[in-house]
Structures are given as C-alpha cells and as structure tokens.
C-alpha cells in the first residue's frame, strides 16, 4: 500500500491526451514539491517532471505537471506508442522520507 | 554528463548482508545527495535512503534498522549495506543522484532523482 495513490492503469489512443493522478495528504504532497518518472519496459526510471511542473532538458512539452492541494497530475498530449510505460509520482513525506506512488501503467491503444 | 553504475553480488544468502556500490562518473560526487531505490519484480519503486557527501543520512523508516549507507569521495563512490536479508529483499536496486533543497519562499521541500543507474538485480536465495 503506497502512501501516494495512483490509478493502476490508464489508456488512450495515439494522438489523444491522458492524465495520471497522484493523491496524497498534507504531510507529503500538500506541503512539498512533486516529481514524476517514466519507466519504459526493462529500463531504469527517468525524470520527467520536477518541482510540480518543470521539465528537464530534453523532455518534450507534450508532458506537463500540475499540483493542487494534496494531489498532483501528470498530463501527456499527442500520445505516441513510445509513451507506453509505467509512470510514478514522488515527494518528501513529513519525516523527510521519500515516498513514491504505486505507479500507473499507460497503454496506448 | 554524470553517469551512475551499480555493482555488487547478484546473489545473497538469507540472513546475510547485501552490499552494493554505486560509482559516479562524468562529474564529482561532492556536494550532492545520493540515493538507493529498489524495485521488486513487477512492483513499484521503494526509496531506501539518501546520503550526503558529508556522510549525513536519511533512511526509509521501514528499513532503517537494517540499512547503512556510506560515501567514499576519493573514489567517487557511495555504498549500501542491507543486513539480515530475506526473500522479500529480492529486487532490482538502483542508485540515483538526488537534487534536494528547502524552498524558504514556500516552506516546501523539493527533490528529484536524476540521473539513475541502470540497476542491478539482487536475488536473496540459499
């Protein structure tokens, strides 16, 4: 049982938009910044979004992040088959212990 | 750019100590936090802990009693020891650089992991 709650799976057609939610509490998301990671099959996770909505160099603007209260959302537009992956959110908890969401598997139909 | 590479035994016996090292190349290990994160097969990510190059550490409360992290700045390496392992500790272990600071304007802590090592599978079995 993860501290941060994500839907186990989401799906959408190529070219469409999808959002992935990450729900927490005031002891984590509510009072800290959120980052998002993409894990393609068989590979290590890769940073996608940091500080709620910032993209590292090289991450296309099809990927976006937002935060409101104790929840965060990852958005992906113009879906491509190469976006099929597991996505994880994460943040600090009040005890300065890092917590991840359980992960969401994105299927591009 | 900075690259990380995990190394260590792929097989550890139950009740023994798992030991892994992460070697940092392409940049200095100094003045950053560094973390270990693991992932059992087919499951999600679990943060194990972080260490600053001064040796200061924070550990996952659920693993704290069994975890020790250390850093060797002369070798640009940091290490993980996990004692009294069981089959539940079988996982792919990743090392990662942590960017982390306290934002005095918002009162929030920020943090993110980038880059990551490729990961190393550790199996606990007799």
PDB file of N, CA and C in Angstrom, chain B residues 44-101:
ATOM      1  N   UNK B  44       6.294  -1.711  -7.612  1.00  0.00           N
ATOM      2  CA  UNK B  44       6.668  -0.311  -7.693  1.00  0.00           C
ATOM      3  C   UNK B  44       8.010   0.002  -7.062  1.00  0.00           C
ATOM      4  N   UNK B  45       8.326   1.293  -7.058  1.00  0.00           N
ATOM      5  CA  UNK B  45       9.599   1.770  -6.525  1.00  0.00           C
ATOM      6  C   UNK B  45       9.525   1.977  -5.026  1.00  0.00           C
ATOM      7  N   UNK B  46      10.614   1.639  -4.343  1.00  0.00           N
ATOM      8  CA  UNK B  46      10.712   1.867  -2.897  1.00  0.00           C
ATOM      9  C   UNK B  46      12.025   2.586  -2.603  1.00  0.00           C
ATOM     10  N   UNK B  47      11.915   3.754  -1.982  1.00  0.00           N
ATOM     11  CA  UNK B  47      13.098   4.522  -1.590  1.00  0.00           C
ATOM     12  C   UNK B  47      13.739   3.881  -0.375  1.00  0.00           C
ATOM     13  N   UNK B  48      15.057   3.664  -0.436  1.00  0.00           N
ATOM     14  CA  UNK B  48      15.773   3.044   0.675  1.00  0.00           C
ATOM     15  C   UNK B  48      16.390   4.110   1.574  1.00  0.00           C
ATOM     16  N   UNK B  49      16.978   5.146   0.965  1.00  0.00           N
ATOM     17  CA  UNK B  49      17.576   6.198   1.766  1.00  0.00           C
ATOM     18  C   UNK B  49      18.459   7.096   0.921  1.00  0.00           C
ATOM     19  N   UNK B  50      19.048   8.087   1.580  1.00  0.00           N
ATOM     20  CA  UNK B  50      19.940   9.005   0.884  1.00  0.00           C
ATOM     21  C   UNK B  50      21.120   9.339   1.784  1.00  0.00           C
ATOM     22  N   UNK B  51      22.221   9.733   1.135  1.00  0.00           N
ATOM     23  CA  UNK B  51      23.416  10.138   1.868  1.00  0.00           C
ATOM     24  C   UNK B  51      23.992  11.378   1.214  1.00  0.00           C
ATOM     25  N   UNK B  52      24.429  12.320   2.037  1.00  0.00           N
ATOM     26  CA  UNK B  52      25.124  13.493   1.524  1.00  0.00           C
ATOM     27  C   UNK B  52      26.621  13.193   1.549  1.00  0.00           C
ATOM     28  N   UNK B  53      27.367  13.964   0.794  1.00  0.00           N
ATOM     29  CA  UNK B  53      28.792  13.666   0.714  1.00  0.00           C
ATOM     30  C   UNK B  53      29.524  13.946   2.022  1.00  0.00           C
ATOM     31  N   UNK B  54      28.842  14.599   2.958  1.00  0.00           N
ATOM     32  CA  UNK B  54      29.426  14.771   4.301  1.00  0.00           C
ATOM     33  C   UNK B  54      29.255  13.520   5.141  1.00  0.00           C
ATOM     34  N   UNK B  55      28.389  12.605   4.651  1.00  0.00           N
ATOM     35  CA  UNK B  55      28.100  11.385   5.389  1.00  0.00           C
ATOM     36  C   UNK B  55      26.753  11.410   6.086  1.00  0.00           C
ATOM     37  N   UNK B  56      26.075  12.547   6.058  1.00  0.00           N
ATOM     38  CA  UNK B  56      24.750  12.658   6.661  1.00  0.00           C
ATOM     39  C   UNK B  56      23.748  11.779   5.914  1.00  0.00           C
ATOM     40  N   UNK B  57      22.895  11.082   6.663  1.00  0.00           N
ATOM     41  CA  UNK B  57      21.975  10.136   6.035  1.00  0.00           C
ATOM     42  C   UNK B  57      20.528  10.326   6.481  1.00  0.00           C
ATOM     43  N   UNK B  58      19.605   9.894   5.616  1.00  0.00           N
ATOM     44  CA  UNK B  58      18.192   9.713   5.947  1.00  0.00           C
ATOM     45  C   UNK B  58      17.786   8.364   5.377  1.00  0.00           C
ATOM     46  N   UNK B  59      17.096   7.574   6.188  1.00  0.00           N
ATOM     47  CA  UNK B  59      16.693   6.247   5.741  1.00  0.00           C
ATOM     48  C   UNK B  59      15.175   6.098   5.773  1.00  0.00           C
ATOM     49  N   UNK B  60      14.673   5.198   4.937  1.00  0.00           N
ATOM     50  CA  UNK B  60      13.271   4.807   4.977  1.00  0.00           C
ATOM     51  C   UNK B  60      12.998   4.180   6.354  1.00  0.00           C
ATOM     52  N   UNK B  61      12.020   4.697   7.085  1.00  0.00           N
ATOM     53  CA  UNK B  61      11.760   4.162   8.430  1.00  0.00           C
ATOM     54  C   UNK B  61      11.520   2.653   8.450  1.00  0.00           C
ATOM     55  N   UNK B  62      10.954   2.114   7.371  1.00  0.00           N
ATOM     56  CA  UNK B  62      10.657   0.684   7.355  1.00  0.00           C
ATOM     57  C   UNK B  62      11.903  -0.172   7.188  1.00  0.00           C
ATOM     58  N   UNK B  63      13.018   0.426   6.772  1.00  0.00           N
ATOM     59  CA  UNK B  63      14.263  -0.316   6.549  1.00  0.00           C
ATOM     60  C   UNK B  63      15.393   0.166   7.449  1.00  0.00           C
ATOM     61  N   UNK B  64      15.144   1.217   8.206  1.00  0.00           N
ATOM     62  CA  UNK B  64      16.194   1.923   8.931  1.00  0.00           C
ATOM     63  C   UNK B  64      17.057   1.024   9.801  1.00  0.00           C
ATOM     64  N   UNK B  65      16.446   0.035  10.439  1.00  0.00           N
ATOM     65  CA  UNK B  65      17.200  -0.805  11.370  1.00  0.00           C
ATOM     66  C   UNK B  65      18.199  -1.710  10.661  1.00  0.00           C
ATOM     67  N   UNK B  66      18.047  -1.870   9.343  1.00  0.00           N
ATOM     68  CA  UNK B  66      18.919  -2.799   8.608  1.00  0.00           C
ATOM     69  C   UNK B  66      19.825  -2.104   7.592  1.00  0.00           C
ATOM     70  N   UNK B  67      19.676  -0.806   7.417  1.00  0.00           N
ATOM     71  CA  UNK B  67      20.380  -0.091   6.339  1.00  0.00           C
ATOM     72  C   UNK B  67      21.558   0.717   6.868  1.00  0.00           C
ATOM     73  N   UNK B  68      22.652   0.647   6.112  1.00  0.00           N
ATOM     74  CA  UNK B  68      23.781   1.539   6.339  1.00  0.00           C
ATOM     75  C   UNK B  68      24.275   2.040   4.992  1.00  0.00           C
ATOM     76  N   UNK B  69      24.390   3.348   4.852  1.00  0.00           N
ATOM     77  CA  UNK B  69      24.963   3.932   3.636  1.00  0.00           C
ATOM     78  C   UNK B  69      26.255   4.642   3.987  1.00  0.00           C
ATOM     79  N   UNK B  70      27.176   4.623   3.043  1.00  0.00           N
ATOM     80  CA  UNK B  70      28.454   5.308   3.231  1.00  0.00           C
ATOM     81  C   UNK B  70      28.884   5.924   1.910  1.00  0.00           C
ATOM     82  N   UNK B  71      29.841   6.836   1.999  1.00  0.00           N
ATOM     83  CA  UNK B  71      30.332   7.510   0.797  1.00  0.00           C
ATOM     84  C   UNK B  71      31.849   7.572   0.838  1.00  0.00           C
ATOM     85  N   UNK B  72      32.472   7.397  -0.315  1.00  0.00           N
ATOM     86  CA  UNK B  72      33.921   7.498  -0.451  1.00  0.00           C
ATOM     87  C   UNK B  72      34.185   8.519  -1.549  1.00  0.00           C
ATOM     88  N   UNK B  73      34.422   9.765  -1.146  1.00  0.00           N
ATOM     89  CA  UNK B  73      34.596  10.822  -2.135  1.00  0.00           C
ATOM     90  C   UNK B  73      35.879  10.643  -2.943  1.00  0.00           C
ATOM     91  N   UNK B  74      36.885   9.989  -2.375  1.00  0.00           N
ATOM     92  CA  UNK B  74      38.140   9.792  -3.104  1.00  0.00           C
ATOM     93  C   UNK B  74      37.966   8.851  -4.290  1.00  0.00           C
ATOM     94  N   UNK B  75      36.985   7.971  -4.185  1.00  0.00           N
ATOM     95  CA  UNK B  75      36.712   7.024  -5.270  1.00  0.00           C
ATOM     96  C   UNK B  75      35.478   7.413  -6.075  1.00  0.00           C
ATOM     97  N   UNK B  76      34.835   8.495  -5.697  1.00  0.00           N
ATOM     98  CA  UNK B  76      33.578   8.904  -6.338  1.00  0.00           C
ATOM     99  C   UNK B  76      32.543   7.781  -6.279  1.00  0.00           C
ATOM    100  N   UNK B  77      32.426   7.189  -5.097  1.00  0.00           N
ATOM    101  CA  UNK B  77      31.506   6.076  -4.900  1.00  0.00           C
ATOM    102  C   UNK B  77      30.691   6.260  -3.622  1.00  0.00           C
ATOM    103  N   UNK B  78      29.511   5.661  -3.626  1.00  0.00           N
ATOM    104  CA  UNK B  78      28.748   5.529  -2.397  1.00  0.00           C
ATOM    105  C   UNK B  78      28.193   4.115  -2.346  1.00  0.00           C
ATOM    106  N   UNK B  79      27.871   3.665  -1.139  1.00  0.00           N
ATOM    107  CA  UNK B  79      27.568   2.252  -0.948  1.00  0.00           C
ATOM    108  C   UNK B  79      26.325   2.040  -0.093  1.00  0.00           C
ATOM    109  N   UNK B  80      25.786   0.839  -0.233  1.00  0.00           N
ATOM    110  CA  UNK B  80      24.616   0.403   0.526  1.00  0.00           C
ATOM    111  C   UNK B  80      24.921  -0.925   1.177  1.00  0.00           C
ATOM    112  N   UNK B  81      24.582  -1.045   2.439  1.00  0.00           N
ATOM    113  CA  UNK B  81      24.592  -2.339   3.122  1.00  0.00           C
ATOM    114  C   UNK B  81      23.209  -2.558   3.723  1.00  0.00           C
ATOM    115  N   UNK B  82      22.632  -3.728   3.441  1.00  0.00           N
ATOM    116  CA  UNK B  82      21.327  -4.103   3.986  1.00  0.00           C
ATOM    117  C   UNK B  82      21.507  -5.442   4.680  1.00  0.00           C
ATOM    118  N   UNK B  83      21.313  -5.454   5.975  1.00  0.00           N
ATOM    119  CA  UNK B  83      21.601  -6.649   6.762  1.00  0.00           C
ATOM    120  C   UNK B  83      20.381  -7.550   6.918  1.00  0.00           C
ATOM    121  N   UNK B  84      20.640  -8.770   7.341  1.00  0.00           N
ATOM    122  CA  UNK B  84      19.580  -9.744   7.653  1.00  0.00           C
ATOM    123  C   UNK B  84      18.548  -9.847   6.539  1.00  0.00           C
ATOM    124  N   UNK B  85      19.045 -10.067   5.330  1.00  0.00           N
ATOM    125  CA  UNK B  85      18.138 -10.066   4.182  1.00  0.00           C
ATOM    126  C   UNK B  85      17.269 -11.317   4.145  1.00  0.00           C
ATOM    127  N   UNK B  86      16.106 -11.162   3.538  1.00  0.00           N
ATOM    128  CA  UNK B  86      15.186 -12.270   3.282  1.00  0.00           C
ATOM    129  C   UNK B  86      14.782 -12.221   1.817  1.00  0.00           C
ATOM    130  N   UNK B  87      13.956 -13.183   1.419  1.00  0.00           N
ATOM    131  CA  UNK B  87      13.499 -13.212   0.028  1.00  0.00           C
ATOM    132  C   UNK B  87      12.771 -11.923  -0.354  1.00  0.00           C
ATOM    133  N   UNK B  88      12.173 -11.268   0.608  1.00  0.00           N
ATOM    134  CA  UNK B  88      11.451 -10.019   0.346  1.00  0.00           C
ATOM    135  C   UNK B  88      12.375  -8.880  -0.097  1.00  0.00           C
ATOM    136  N   UNK B  89      13.671  -9.066   0.092  1.00  0.00           N
ATOM    137  CA  UNK B  89      14.636  -8.036  -0.331  1.00  0.00           C
ATOM    138  C   UNK B  89      15.122  -8.256  -1.763  1.00  0.00           C
ATOM    139  N   UNK B  90      14.646  -9.323  -2.405  1.00  0.00           N
ATOM    140  CA  UNK B  90      14.978  -9.568  -3.804  1.00  0.00           C
ATOM    141  C   UNK B  90      14.366  -8.468  -4.663  1.00  0.00           C
ATOM    142  N   UNK B  91      15.213  -7.802  -5.431  1.00  0.00           N
ATOM    143  CA  UNK B  91      14.741  -6.648  -6.197  1.00  0.00           C
ATOM    144  C   UNK B  91      15.839  -6.160  -7.133  1.00  0.00           C
ATOM    145  N   UNK B  92      15.471  -5.289  -8.047  1.00  0.00           N
ATOM    146  CA  UNK B  92      16.453  -4.504  -8.785  1.00  0.00           C
ATOM    147  C   UNK B  92      16.764  -3.283  -7.926  1.00  0.00           C
ATOM    148  N   UNK B  93      18.038  -3.056  -7.689  1.00  0.00           N
ATOM    149  CA  UNK B  93      18.474  -1.932  -6.873  1.00  0.00           C
ATOM    150  C   UNK B  93      19.069  -0.864  -7.787  1.00  0.00           C
ATOM    151  N   UNK B  94      18.549   0.355  -7.654  1.00  0.00           N
ATOM    152  CA  UNK B  94      19.029   1.496  -8.421  1.00  0.00           C
ATOM    153  C   UNK B  94      19.725   2.498  -7.506  1.00  0.00           C
ATOM    154  N   UNK B  95      20.762   3.123  -8.035  1.00  0.00           N
ATOM    155  CA  UNK B  95      21.315   4.295  -7.362  1.00  0.00           C
ATOM    156  C   UNK B  95      20.949   5.522  -8.195  1.00  0.00           C
ATOM    157  N   UNK B  96      20.860   6.657  -7.543  1.00  0.00           N
ATOM    158  CA  UNK B  96      20.457   7.879  -8.240  1.00  0.00           C
ATOM    159  C   UNK B  96      21.006   9.101  -7.517  1.00  0.00           C
ATOM    160  N   UNK B  97      21.240  10.154  -8.266  1.00  0.00           N
ATOM    161  CA  UNK B  97      21.599  11.432  -7.662  1.00  0.00           C
ATOM    162  C   UNK B  97      20.320  12.152  -7.249  1.00  0.00           C
ATOM    163  N   UNK B  98      20.376  12.783  -6.083  1.00  0.00           N
ATOM    164  CA  UNK B  98      19.226  13.495  -5.546  1.00  0.00           C
ATOM    165  C   UNK B  98      19.473  15.001  -5.612  1.00  0.00           C
ATOM    166  N   UNK B  99      18.544  15.720  -6.150  1.00  0.00           N
ATOM    167  CA  UNK B  99      18.556  17.172  -6.043  1.00  0.00           C
ATOM    168  C   UNK B  99      17.515  17.528  -4.985  1.00  0.00           C
ATOM    169  N   UNK B 100      17.946  18.163  -3.946  1.00  0.00           N
ATOM    170  CA  UNK B 100      17.041  18.389  -2.830  1.00  0.00           C
ATOM    171  C   UNK B 100      17.409  19.660  -2.099  1.00  0.00           C
ATOM    172  N   UNK B 101      16.429  20.495  -1.844  1.00  0.00           N
ATOM    173  CA  UNK B 101      16.690  21.672  -1.028  1.00  0.00           C
ATOM    174  C   UNK B 101      15.379  22.170  -0.430  1.00  0.00           C
TER     175      UNK B 101
END
